[in-house]
Each structure stands twice: as structure tokens, then as C-alpha cells.
GROMACS .gro file of C-alpha atoms in nm:
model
  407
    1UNK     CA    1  -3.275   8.760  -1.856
    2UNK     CA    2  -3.307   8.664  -2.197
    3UNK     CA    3  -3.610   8.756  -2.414
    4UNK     CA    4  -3.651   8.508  -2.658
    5UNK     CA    5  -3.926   8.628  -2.971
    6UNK     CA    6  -3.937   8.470  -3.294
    7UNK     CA    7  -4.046   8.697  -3.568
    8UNK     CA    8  -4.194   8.438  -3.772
    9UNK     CA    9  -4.423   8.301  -3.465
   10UNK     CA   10  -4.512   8.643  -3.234
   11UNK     CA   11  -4.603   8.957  -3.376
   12UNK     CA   12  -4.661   9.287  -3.123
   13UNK     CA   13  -5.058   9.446  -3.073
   14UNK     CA   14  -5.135   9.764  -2.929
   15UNK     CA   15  -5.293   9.881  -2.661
   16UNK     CA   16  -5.652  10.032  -2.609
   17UNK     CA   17  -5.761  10.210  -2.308
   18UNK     CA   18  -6.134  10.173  -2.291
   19UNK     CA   19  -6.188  10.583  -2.218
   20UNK     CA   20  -6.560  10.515  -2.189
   21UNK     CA   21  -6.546  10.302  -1.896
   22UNK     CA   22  -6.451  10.558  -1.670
   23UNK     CA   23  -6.780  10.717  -1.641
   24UNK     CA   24  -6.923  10.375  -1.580
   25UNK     CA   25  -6.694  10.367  -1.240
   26UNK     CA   26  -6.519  10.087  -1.455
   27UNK     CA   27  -6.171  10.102  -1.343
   28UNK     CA   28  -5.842   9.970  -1.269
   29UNK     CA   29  -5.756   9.967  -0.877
   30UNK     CA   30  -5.569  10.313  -0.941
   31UNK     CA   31  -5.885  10.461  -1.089
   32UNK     CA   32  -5.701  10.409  -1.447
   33UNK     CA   33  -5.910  10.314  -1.765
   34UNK     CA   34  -5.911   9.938  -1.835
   35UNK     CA   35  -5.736   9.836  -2.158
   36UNK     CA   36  -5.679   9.564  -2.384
   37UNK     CA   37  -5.462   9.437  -2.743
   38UNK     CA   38  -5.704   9.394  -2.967
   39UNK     CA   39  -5.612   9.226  -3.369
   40UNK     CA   40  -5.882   9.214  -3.623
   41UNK     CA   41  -5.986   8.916  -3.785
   42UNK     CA   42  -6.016   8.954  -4.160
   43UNK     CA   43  -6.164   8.692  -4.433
   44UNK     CA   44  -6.358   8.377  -4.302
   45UNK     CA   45  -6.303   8.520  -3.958
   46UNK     CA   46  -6.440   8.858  -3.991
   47UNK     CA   47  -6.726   8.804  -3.715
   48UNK     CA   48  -6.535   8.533  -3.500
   49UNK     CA   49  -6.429   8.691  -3.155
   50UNK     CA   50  -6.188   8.531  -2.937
   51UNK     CA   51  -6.186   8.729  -2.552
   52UNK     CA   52  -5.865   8.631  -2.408
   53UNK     CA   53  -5.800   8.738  -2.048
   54UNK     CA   54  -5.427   8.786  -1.911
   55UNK     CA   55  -5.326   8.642  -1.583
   56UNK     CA   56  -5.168   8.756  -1.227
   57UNK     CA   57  -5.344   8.638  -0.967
   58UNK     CA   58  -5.509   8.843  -0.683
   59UNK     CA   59  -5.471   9.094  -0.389
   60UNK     CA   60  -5.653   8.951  -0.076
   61UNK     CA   61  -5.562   9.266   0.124
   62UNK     CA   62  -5.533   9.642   0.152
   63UNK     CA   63  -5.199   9.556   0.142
   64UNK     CA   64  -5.170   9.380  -0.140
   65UNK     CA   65  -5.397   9.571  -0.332
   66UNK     CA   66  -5.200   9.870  -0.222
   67UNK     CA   67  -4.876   9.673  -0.343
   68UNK     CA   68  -5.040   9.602  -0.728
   69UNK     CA   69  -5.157   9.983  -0.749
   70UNK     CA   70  -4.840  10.073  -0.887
   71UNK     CA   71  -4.754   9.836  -1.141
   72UNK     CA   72  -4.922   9.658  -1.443
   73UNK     CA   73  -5.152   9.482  -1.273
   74UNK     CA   74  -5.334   9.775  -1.097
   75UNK     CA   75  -5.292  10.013  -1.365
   76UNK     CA   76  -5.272  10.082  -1.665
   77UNK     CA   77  -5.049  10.380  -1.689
   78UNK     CA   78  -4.824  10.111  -1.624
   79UNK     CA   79  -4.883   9.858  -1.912
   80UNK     CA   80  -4.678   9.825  -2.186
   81UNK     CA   81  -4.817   9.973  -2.490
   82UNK     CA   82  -4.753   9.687  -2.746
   83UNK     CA   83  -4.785   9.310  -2.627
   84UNK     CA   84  -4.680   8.976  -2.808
   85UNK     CA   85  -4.958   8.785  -2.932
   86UNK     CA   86  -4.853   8.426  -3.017
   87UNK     CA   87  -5.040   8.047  -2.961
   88UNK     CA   88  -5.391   8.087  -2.959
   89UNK     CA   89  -5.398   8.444  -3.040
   90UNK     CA   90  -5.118   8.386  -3.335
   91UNK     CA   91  -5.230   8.533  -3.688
   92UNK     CA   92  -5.097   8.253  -3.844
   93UNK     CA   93  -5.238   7.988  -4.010
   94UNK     CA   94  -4.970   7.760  -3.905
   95UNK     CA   95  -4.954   7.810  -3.544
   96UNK     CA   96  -5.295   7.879  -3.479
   97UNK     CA   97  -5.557   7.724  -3.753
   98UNK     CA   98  -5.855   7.749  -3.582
   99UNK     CA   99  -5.814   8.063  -3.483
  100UNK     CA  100  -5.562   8.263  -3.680
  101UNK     CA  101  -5.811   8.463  -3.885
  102UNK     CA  102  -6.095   8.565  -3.574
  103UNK     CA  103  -6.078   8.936  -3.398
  104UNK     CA  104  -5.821   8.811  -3.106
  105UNK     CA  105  -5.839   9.055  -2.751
  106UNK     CA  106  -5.576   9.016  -2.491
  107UNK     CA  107  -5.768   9.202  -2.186
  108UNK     CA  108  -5.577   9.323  -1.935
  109UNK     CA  109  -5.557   9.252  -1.616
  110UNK     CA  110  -5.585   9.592  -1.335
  111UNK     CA  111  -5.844   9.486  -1.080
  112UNK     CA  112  -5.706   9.193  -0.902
  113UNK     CA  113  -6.014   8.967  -0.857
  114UNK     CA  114  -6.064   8.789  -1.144
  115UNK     CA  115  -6.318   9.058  -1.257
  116UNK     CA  116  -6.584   8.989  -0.956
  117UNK     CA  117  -6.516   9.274  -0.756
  118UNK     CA  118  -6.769   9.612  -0.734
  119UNK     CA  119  -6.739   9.830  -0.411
  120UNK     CA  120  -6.895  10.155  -0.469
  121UNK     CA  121  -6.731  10.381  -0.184
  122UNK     CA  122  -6.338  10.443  -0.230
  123UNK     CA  123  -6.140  10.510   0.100
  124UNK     CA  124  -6.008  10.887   0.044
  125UNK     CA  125  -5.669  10.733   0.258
  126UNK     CA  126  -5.629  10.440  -0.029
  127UNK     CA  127  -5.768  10.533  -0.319
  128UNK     CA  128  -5.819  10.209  -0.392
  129UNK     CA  129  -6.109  10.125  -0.688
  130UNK     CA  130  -6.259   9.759  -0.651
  131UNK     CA  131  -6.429   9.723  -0.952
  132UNK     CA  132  -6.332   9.453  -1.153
  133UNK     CA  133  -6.683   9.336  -1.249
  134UNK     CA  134  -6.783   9.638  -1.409
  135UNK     CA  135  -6.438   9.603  -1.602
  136UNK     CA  136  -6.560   9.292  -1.760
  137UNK     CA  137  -6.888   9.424  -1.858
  138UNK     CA  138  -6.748   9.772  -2.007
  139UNK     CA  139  -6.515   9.592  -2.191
  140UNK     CA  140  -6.727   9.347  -2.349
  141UNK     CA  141  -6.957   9.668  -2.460
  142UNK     CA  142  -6.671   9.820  -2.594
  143UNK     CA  143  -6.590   9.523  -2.785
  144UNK     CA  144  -6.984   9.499  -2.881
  145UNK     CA  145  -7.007   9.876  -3.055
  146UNK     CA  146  -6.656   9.741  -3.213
  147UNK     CA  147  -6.792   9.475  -3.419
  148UNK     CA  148  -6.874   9.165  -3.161
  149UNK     CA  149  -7.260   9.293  -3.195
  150UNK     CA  150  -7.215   9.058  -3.520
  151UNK     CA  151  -7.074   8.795  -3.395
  152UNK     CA  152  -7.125   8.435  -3.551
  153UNK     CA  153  -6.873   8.268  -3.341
  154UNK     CA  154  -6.758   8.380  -2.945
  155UNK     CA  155  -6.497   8.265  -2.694
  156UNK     CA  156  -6.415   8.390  -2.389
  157UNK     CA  157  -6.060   8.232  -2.237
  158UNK     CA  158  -5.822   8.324  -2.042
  159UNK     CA  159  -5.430   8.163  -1.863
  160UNK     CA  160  -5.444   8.144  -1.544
  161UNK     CA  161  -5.657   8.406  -1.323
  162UNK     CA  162  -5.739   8.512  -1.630
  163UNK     CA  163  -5.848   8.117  -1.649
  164UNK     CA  164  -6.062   8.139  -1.376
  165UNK     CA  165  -6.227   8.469  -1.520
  166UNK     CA  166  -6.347   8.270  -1.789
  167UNK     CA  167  -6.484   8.017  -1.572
  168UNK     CA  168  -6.693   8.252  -1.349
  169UNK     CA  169  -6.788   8.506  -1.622
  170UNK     CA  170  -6.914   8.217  -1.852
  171UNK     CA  171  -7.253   8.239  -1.872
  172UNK     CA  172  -7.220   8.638  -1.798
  173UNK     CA  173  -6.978   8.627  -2.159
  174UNK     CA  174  -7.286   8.432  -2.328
  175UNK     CA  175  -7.571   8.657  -2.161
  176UNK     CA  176  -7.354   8.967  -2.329
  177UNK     CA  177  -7.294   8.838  -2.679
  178UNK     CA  178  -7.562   8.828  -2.929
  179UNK     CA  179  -7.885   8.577  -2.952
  180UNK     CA  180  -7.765   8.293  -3.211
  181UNK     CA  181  -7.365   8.327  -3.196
  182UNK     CA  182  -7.195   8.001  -3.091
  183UNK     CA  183  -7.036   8.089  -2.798
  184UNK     CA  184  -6.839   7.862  -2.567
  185UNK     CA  185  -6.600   7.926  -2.280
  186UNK     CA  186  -6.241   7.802  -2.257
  187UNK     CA  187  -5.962   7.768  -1.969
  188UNK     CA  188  -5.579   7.781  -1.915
  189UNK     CA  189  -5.454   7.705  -1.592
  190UNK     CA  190  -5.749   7.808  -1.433
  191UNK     CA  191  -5.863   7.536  -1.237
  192UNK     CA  192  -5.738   7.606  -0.925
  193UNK     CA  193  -5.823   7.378  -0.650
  194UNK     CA  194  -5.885   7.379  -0.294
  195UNK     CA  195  -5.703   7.132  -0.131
  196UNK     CA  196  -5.492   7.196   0.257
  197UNK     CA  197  -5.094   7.296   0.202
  198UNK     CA  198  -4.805   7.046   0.319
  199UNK     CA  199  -4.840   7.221   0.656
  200UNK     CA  200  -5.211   7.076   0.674
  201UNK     CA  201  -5.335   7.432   0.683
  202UNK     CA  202  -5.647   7.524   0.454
  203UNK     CA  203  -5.422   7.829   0.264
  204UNK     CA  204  -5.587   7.899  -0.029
  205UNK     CA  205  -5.987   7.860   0.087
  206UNK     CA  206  -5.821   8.159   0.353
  207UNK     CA  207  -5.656   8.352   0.115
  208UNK     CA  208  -6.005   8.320  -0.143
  209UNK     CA  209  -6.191   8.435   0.146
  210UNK     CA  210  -6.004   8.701   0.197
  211UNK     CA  211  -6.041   8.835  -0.174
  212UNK     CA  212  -6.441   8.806  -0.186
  213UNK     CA  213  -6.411   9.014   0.130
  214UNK     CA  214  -6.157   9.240   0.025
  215UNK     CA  215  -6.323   9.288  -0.344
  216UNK     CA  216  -6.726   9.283  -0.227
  217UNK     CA  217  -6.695   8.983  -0.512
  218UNK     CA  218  -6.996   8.731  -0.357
  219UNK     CA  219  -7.277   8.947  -0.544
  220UNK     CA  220  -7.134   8.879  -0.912
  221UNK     CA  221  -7.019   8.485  -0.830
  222UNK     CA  222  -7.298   8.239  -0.943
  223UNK     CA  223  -7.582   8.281  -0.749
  224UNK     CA  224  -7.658   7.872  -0.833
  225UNK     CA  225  -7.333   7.831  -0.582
  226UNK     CA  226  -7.370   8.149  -0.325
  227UNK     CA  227  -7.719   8.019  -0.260
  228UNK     CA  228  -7.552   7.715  -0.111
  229UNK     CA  229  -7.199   7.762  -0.019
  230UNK     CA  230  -6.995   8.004   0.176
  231UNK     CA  231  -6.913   8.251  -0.126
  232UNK     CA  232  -6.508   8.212  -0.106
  233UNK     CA  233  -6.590   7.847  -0.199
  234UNK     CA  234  -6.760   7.947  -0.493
  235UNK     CA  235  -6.429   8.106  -0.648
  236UNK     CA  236  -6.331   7.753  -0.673
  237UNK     CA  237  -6.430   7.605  -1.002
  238UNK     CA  238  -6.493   7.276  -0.832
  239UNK     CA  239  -6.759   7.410  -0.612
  240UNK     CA  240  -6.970   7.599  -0.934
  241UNK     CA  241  -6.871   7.476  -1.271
  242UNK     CA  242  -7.110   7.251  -1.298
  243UNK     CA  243  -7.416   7.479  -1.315
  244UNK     CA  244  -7.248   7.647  -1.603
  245UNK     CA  245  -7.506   7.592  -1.904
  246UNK     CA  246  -7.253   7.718  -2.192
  247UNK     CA  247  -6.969   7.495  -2.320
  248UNK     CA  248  -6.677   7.487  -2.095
  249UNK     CA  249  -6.329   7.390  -2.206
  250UNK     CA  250  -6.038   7.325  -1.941
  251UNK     CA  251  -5.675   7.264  -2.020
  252UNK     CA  252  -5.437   7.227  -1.735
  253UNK     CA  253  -5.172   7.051  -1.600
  254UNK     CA  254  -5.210   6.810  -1.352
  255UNK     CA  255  -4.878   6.941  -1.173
  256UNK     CA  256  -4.963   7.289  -1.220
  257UNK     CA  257  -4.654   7.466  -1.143
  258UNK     CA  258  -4.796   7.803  -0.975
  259UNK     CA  259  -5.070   7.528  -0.766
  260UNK     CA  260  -4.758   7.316  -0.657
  261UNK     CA  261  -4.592   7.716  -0.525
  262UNK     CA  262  -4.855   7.878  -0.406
  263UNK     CA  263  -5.158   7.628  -0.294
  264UNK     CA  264  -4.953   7.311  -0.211
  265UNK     CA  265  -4.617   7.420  -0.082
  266UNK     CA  266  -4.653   7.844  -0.048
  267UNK     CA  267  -4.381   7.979   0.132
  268UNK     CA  268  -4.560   7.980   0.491
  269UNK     CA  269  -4.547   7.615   0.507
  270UNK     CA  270  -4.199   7.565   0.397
  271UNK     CA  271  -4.043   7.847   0.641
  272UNK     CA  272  -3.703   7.588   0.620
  273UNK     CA  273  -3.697   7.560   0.239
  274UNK     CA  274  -3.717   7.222   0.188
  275UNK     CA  275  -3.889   7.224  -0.064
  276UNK     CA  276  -3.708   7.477  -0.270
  277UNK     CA  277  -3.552   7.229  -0.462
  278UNK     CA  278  -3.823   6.989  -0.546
  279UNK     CA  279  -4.059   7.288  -0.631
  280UNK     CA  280  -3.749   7.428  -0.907
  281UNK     CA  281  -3.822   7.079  -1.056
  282UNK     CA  282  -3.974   6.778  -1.012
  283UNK     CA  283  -3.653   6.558  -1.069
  284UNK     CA  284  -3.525   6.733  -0.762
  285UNK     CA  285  -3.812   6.560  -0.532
  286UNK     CA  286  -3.744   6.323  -0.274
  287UNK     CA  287  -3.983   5.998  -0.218
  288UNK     CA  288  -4.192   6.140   0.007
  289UNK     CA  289  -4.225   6.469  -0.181
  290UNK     CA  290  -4.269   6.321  -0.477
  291UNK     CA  291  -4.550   6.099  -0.342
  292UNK     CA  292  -4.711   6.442  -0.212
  293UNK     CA  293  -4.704   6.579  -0.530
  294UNK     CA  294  -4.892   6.248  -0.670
  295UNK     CA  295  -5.091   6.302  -0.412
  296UNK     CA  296  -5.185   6.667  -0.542
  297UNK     CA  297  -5.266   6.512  -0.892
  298UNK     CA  298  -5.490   6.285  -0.748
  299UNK     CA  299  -5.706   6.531  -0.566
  300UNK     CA  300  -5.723   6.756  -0.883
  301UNK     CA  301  -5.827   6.479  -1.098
  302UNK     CA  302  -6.134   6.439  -0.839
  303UNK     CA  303  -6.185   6.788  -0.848
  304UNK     CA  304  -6.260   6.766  -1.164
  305UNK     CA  305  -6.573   6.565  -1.132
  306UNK     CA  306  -6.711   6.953  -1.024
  307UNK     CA  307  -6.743   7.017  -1.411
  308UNK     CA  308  -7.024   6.763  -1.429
  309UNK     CA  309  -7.045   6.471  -1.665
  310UNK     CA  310  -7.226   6.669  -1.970
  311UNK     CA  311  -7.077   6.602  -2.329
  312UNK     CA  312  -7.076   6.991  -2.401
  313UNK     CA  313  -6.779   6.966  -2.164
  314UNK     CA  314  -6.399   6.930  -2.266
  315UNK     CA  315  -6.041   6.939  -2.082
  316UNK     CA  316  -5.686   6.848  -2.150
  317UNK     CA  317  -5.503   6.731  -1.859
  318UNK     CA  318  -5.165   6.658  -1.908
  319UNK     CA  319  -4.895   6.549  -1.650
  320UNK     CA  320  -4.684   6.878  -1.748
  321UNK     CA  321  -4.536   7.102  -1.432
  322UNK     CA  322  -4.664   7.394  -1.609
  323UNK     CA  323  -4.845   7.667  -1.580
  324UNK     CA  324  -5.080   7.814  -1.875
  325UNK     CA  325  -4.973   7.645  -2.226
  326UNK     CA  326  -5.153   7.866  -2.496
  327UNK     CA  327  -4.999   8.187  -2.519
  328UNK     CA  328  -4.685   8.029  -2.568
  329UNK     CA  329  -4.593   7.894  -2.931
  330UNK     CA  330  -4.413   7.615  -2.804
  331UNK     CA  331  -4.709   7.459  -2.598
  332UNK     CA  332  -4.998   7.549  -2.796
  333UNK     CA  333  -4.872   7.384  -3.142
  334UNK     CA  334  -4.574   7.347  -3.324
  335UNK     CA  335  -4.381   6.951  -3.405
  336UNK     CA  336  -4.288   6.903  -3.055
  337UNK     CA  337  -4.533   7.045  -2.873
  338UNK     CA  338  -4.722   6.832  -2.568
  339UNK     CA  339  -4.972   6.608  -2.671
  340UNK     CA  340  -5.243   6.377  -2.528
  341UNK     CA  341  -5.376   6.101  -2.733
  342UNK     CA  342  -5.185   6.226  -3.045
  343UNK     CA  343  -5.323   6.582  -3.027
  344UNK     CA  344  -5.203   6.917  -2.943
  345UNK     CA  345  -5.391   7.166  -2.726
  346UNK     CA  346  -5.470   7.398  -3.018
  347UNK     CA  347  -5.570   7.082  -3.223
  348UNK     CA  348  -5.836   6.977  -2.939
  349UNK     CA  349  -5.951   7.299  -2.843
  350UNK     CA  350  -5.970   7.351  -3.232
  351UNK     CA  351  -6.196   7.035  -3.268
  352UNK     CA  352  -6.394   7.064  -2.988
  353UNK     CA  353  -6.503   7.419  -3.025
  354UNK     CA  354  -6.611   7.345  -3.401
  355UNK     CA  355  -6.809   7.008  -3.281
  356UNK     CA  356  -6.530   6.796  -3.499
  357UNK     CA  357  -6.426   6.572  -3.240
  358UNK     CA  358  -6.491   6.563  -2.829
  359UNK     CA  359  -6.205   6.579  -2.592
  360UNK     CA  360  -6.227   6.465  -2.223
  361UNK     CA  361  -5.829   6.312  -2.183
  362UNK     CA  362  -5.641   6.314  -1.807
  363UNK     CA  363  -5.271   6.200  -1.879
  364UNK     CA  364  -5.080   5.918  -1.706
  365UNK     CA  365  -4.908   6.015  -1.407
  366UNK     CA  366  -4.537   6.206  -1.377
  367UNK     CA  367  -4.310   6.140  -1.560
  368UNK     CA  368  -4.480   5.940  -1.816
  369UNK     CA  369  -4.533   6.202  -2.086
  370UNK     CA  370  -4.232   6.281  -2.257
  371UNK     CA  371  -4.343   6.589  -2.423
  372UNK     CA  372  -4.417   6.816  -2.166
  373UNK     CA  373  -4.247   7.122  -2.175
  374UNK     CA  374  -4.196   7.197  -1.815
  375UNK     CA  375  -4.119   7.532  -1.649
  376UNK     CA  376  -3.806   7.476  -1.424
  377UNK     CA  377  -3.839   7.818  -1.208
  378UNK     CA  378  -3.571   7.924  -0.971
  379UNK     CA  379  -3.675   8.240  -0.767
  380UNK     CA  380  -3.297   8.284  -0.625
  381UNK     CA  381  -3.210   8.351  -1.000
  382UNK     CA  382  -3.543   8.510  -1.106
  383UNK     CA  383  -3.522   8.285  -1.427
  384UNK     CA  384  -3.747   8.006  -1.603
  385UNK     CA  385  -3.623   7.720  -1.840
  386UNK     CA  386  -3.834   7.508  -2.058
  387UNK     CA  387  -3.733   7.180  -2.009
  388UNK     CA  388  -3.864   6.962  -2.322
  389UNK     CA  389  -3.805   6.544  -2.271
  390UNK     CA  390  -3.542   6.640  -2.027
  391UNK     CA  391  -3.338   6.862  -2.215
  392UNK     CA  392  -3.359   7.254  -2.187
  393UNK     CA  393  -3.416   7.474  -2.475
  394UNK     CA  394  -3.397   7.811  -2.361
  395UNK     CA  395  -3.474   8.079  -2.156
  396UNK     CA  396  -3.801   8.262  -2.207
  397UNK     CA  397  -3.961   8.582  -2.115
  398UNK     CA  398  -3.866   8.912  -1.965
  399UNK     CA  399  -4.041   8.897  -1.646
  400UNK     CA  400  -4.109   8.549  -1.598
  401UNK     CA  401  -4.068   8.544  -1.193
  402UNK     CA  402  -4.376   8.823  -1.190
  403UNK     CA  403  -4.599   8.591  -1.458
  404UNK     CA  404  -4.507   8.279  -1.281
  405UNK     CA  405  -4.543   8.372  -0.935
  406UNK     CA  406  -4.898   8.577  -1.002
  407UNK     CA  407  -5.044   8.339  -1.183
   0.00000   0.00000   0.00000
């Protein structure tokens, strides 16, 4: 597969194992330090922190978890040592305005819960560590001793499960970071919704149940939610976002790509594959499917109303079939990047984080928006295009089926 990096847009970070969080029983599933890819900010930016939390989506299971152990996502003796950084945590001016100048962490993601989990005992025949909570905490007081004690200005965001972190661990980020910082929360791809598969089966509410269990996760979800709600429910943002009190930014697509895979059409409720086709890409979609798929768009548009109607609130909701659009230049801003009511995602983030301009836009439906990059992915040939206004641009991303299919 191609790899596609543009000096001039990505540059490569290093990797830091957070030693001390060991001792704290803070670890990755393997028992392996946490770690992150941390760039300082310099100038104007010096005490600006942007927490940025990677995605792959969860282990429900012994199984699974058993299955992650061994790669990046369960540990990190098996994370790359440099990553890209590029869209929202780009250095540049350019490509990332707002932004370009703050300390910028990528934190890794080893625990496979969305950082929720904390089970004490580990079973001697697994070795298996759930304690993704504590990660998040021992990171952010790592990042505290490193500077973020000073901090003026404070984000915590996140693609995908990553997303999601950001949206559970919201106030938790705030709580953390100094008295007096500005801090506000913001999320890519991380509004993942319950609603039943094609096979009229509730899928993911099973499969979220299965990872509170799995993780011991219901003691660090918001207690505002737990106190009324079956905990599982309260890994849906729907069900708890709006109790969050800090400012809460969501960007997604309305035809979320890894939702359409995994939530509306996952492989147990197409056992005949005939859906392969339309799931690949939307064009492919027959009437009916295609009126499912509106139908999906509709019910995450009224899932939204679970963020509440405050003004601190913001989202971007374009009719993209994507999945997380600001790590990637090409989403996050350049010429022909996606826009809703003339802006880019970095340029409405940007604008609503410094109180310049509010932002609550849901796009027309598919296929009205012509710039949508859209992520064509074909698991027969492990490989992704970006399909811009019809027309596809490249290749991207060594790895892609493992981002794209973890979420």
C-alpha cells in the first residue's frame, strides 16, 4: 500500500513512555508503560496544551483483549517510535492557525476502553491489565510536572475512540488542569450512536455492555448518567453529554464510515455480503440501502439533541462517509478541504474555541456536499481511497484497514 507524506504538511514526533506510571498500576493491557508524541509549543503558545487521543476502538472480551495484547494497541513495546503529526496537531501556521504554536500530545492508545477501565486483580492465566482510567490520569500528571501546571489555554480531543475519550473524560480533563485555564473539550468521530443493525438486532448497546463488564469501566463513567441508566448506555454520548458542564465540541460525519461497518451493517448481519458493495461506497447503494443509510443520518441527527441546547456547545456535521477528519491535512484545512457554511473544520473549531464565532451546522443530506472527501474502503484489497467531488486522489496510509476498521 502506498504511504503518501508530504514533507511540507507532516513532520514525525517521538515517543514517550510515561516510566512513572507503572508504579501507579497505570498500564497498557500487557502491563507496558503508557506513552505518547508529545511537540512543544514555543512563542504565543508556550502555555497552550492541546491533549489529543489516538483511536482503535475496543476489546469487549478476553478474547479480544487477548487479541490487542500483542500489537499497538495493547502495548507499547509495539508502537512505533516516531508518529506523523499533521491537521490539528500540524506546526504550521498554514495548516493549523489556531493551533500550530500550542504543546500538541498524541496519547496513545494500549488499554482498549476508551480510558474507563480499572480492575485491580490480574488473572495469572491472562495477564491481562485493565486499567485504562488510571492511564488517563497518569498521563495528564505527567503532562502537568511537564509544563501543563501553567496552562492558560487546555483541550482535550481525540478521532474516534479516542473521540469518545474526550467526551467521557471531559469534565475529569477540566477537574485535572489548573483553576483559571480555559479549557474546553473537542470530538472527532466520536459520537457513536446506539441505534439496532440492518438485522434489527441491538449490536452495539451488546457489544458496549460487554466492554463496561469486561473493563470494570461503570465506576469512572459519569455518575450524573450511572445514577440513572444501565452503565453500557452511558458509553453512549447521547445518553450523558448533556450533563457535561465544560465546553464540548463535536465534528462528525453524518455517514460515519466505521458507524455505517460496524454499528449499522457489522459483519453478523450481512453473513451474505450484500452489503459489501454499498458499504465500499455509497454510489454502490441500492434504493433501499441507500434509504437505510438516510435512515442512519436521521437517527444520528436526533441523537444529537443528547448534547443539550447550551450555547457553550459546538459540532460540525457534515454529510461526508468518513471517519475522523483532523489528523488528516486534507480534511482539517487546506483549498479543498470540506466545508459547512463556508468554513473548514480547523476554521470552526478555531473560532469557536477562541469565542470568535459559534458553530452548531448539520449538512444537507448525501450527496449534496460536494467537498467531502470520502473514504472508499475495500477490505478484500486492504486499501482506502479518498474520493474528493467524485474523483480519487490517492491512496493514503500504511495501515489503513487496522485504523479504519478499529475506529
Amino acid at each position: 500500500m502506498l504511504i503518501v507524506i508530504r514533507s511540507t504538511e507532516g513532520f514525525f514526533v517521538d515517543i514517550t513512555y510515561v516510566q512513572s506510571a507503572v508504579a501507579k498500576g497505570a498500564v497498557c493491557l500487557d502491563g507496558s508503560p503508557p506513552a505518547y508524541h508529545f511537540d512543544r509549543g514555543s512563542g504565543a503558545g508556550i502555555n497552550n496544551w492541546l491533549v489529543h487521543f489516538e483511536g482503535g476502538a475496543w476489546c469487549n472480551n478476553i478474547t479480544t483483549c487477548l487479541a490487542r495484547k500483542d500489537t499497538s494497541f495493547g502495548s507499547s513495546k509495539k508502537m512505533v517510535k516516531q508518529l506523523a503529526f499533521s491537521g490539528i496537531l500540524s506546526n504550521k501556521p498554514q495548516f493549523n492557525p489556531d493551533f500550530y504554536n500550542w504543546n500538541r500530545i498524541k496519547v496513545r492508545y494500549c488499554d482498549g476502553s476508551s480510558f474507563t477501565g480499572d480492575v485491580e486483580a490480574v488473572d495469572p492465566a491472562t495477564k491481562l491489565y485493565f486499567r485504562g482510567a488510571r492511564i488517563f490520569v497518569a498521563v495528564i500528571e505527567d503532562l502537568l510536572e511537564k509544563g501543563m501546571k501553567n496552562a492558560e489555554n487546555a483541550v482535550v480531543s481525540g478521532c474516534s475512540a479516542g473521540g469518545l475519550t474526550s467526551i467521557l473524560h471531559c469534565d475529569n480533563f477540566k477537574a485535572l488542569v489548573p483553576m483559571g485555564a480555559k479549557v474546553k473539550c473537542f470530538a472527532d468521530a466520536g459520537y457513536f450512536i446506539n441505534v439496532k443493525d440492518v438485522s434489527g438486532v441491538q449490536h452495539i448497546e451488546n457489544f458496549y455492555d460487554d466492554v463496561v463488564k469486561t473493563h470494570g469501566a461503570a465506576k469512572n463513567l459519569p455518575s450524573s448518567c450511572t445514577s440513572k441508566r444501565k452503565p453500557s448506555l452511558c458509553f453512549f454520548p447521547q445518553y450523558m453529554s448533556q450533563q457535561i458542564q465544560t465546553p464540548l465540541f463535536i465534528t462528525n460525519a453524518a455517514y460515519d464510515s466505521w458507524q455505517i461497518n460496524n454499528i449499522l451493517v457489522p459483519g453478523v448481519a450481512d453473513p451474505h455480503g450484500t452489503w459489501h458493495k454499498c458499504k465500499i461506497d455509497l454510489k454502490n447503494c441500492s434504493p433501499s440501502q441507500l434509504q437505510t443509510i438516510q435512515g442512519f443520518r436521521i437517527e444520528f441527527i436526533n441523537a444529537l439533541t443528547g448534547l443539550g441546547a447550551l450555547k457553550s456547545r459546538g459540532y460540525f456535521i457534515n454529510s461526508c462517509h468518513a471517519h475522523c477528519q483532523t489528523e488528516t491535512q486534507e480534511t482539517w484545512l487546506r483549498s479543498n478541504s470540506p466545508v459547512l457554511n463556508n468554513k473548514t473544520i480547523a476554521k470552526a473549531v478555531g473560532d469557536w474555541f477562541y469565542d470568535r464565532d459559534p458553530f452548531q451546522n448539520i449538512d444537507c443530506p448525501y450527496p449534496c456536499d460536494k467537498t467531502c472527501y470520502n473514504r472508499n474502503f475495500d477490505p478484500q484489497r486492504e486499501s482506502i481511497s479518498i474520493d474528493y467531488a467524485g474523483t480519487t486522489k490517492a491512496i493514503l496510509w500504511n495501515n489503513s484497514y487496522k485504523e479504519i476498521q478499529n475506529a
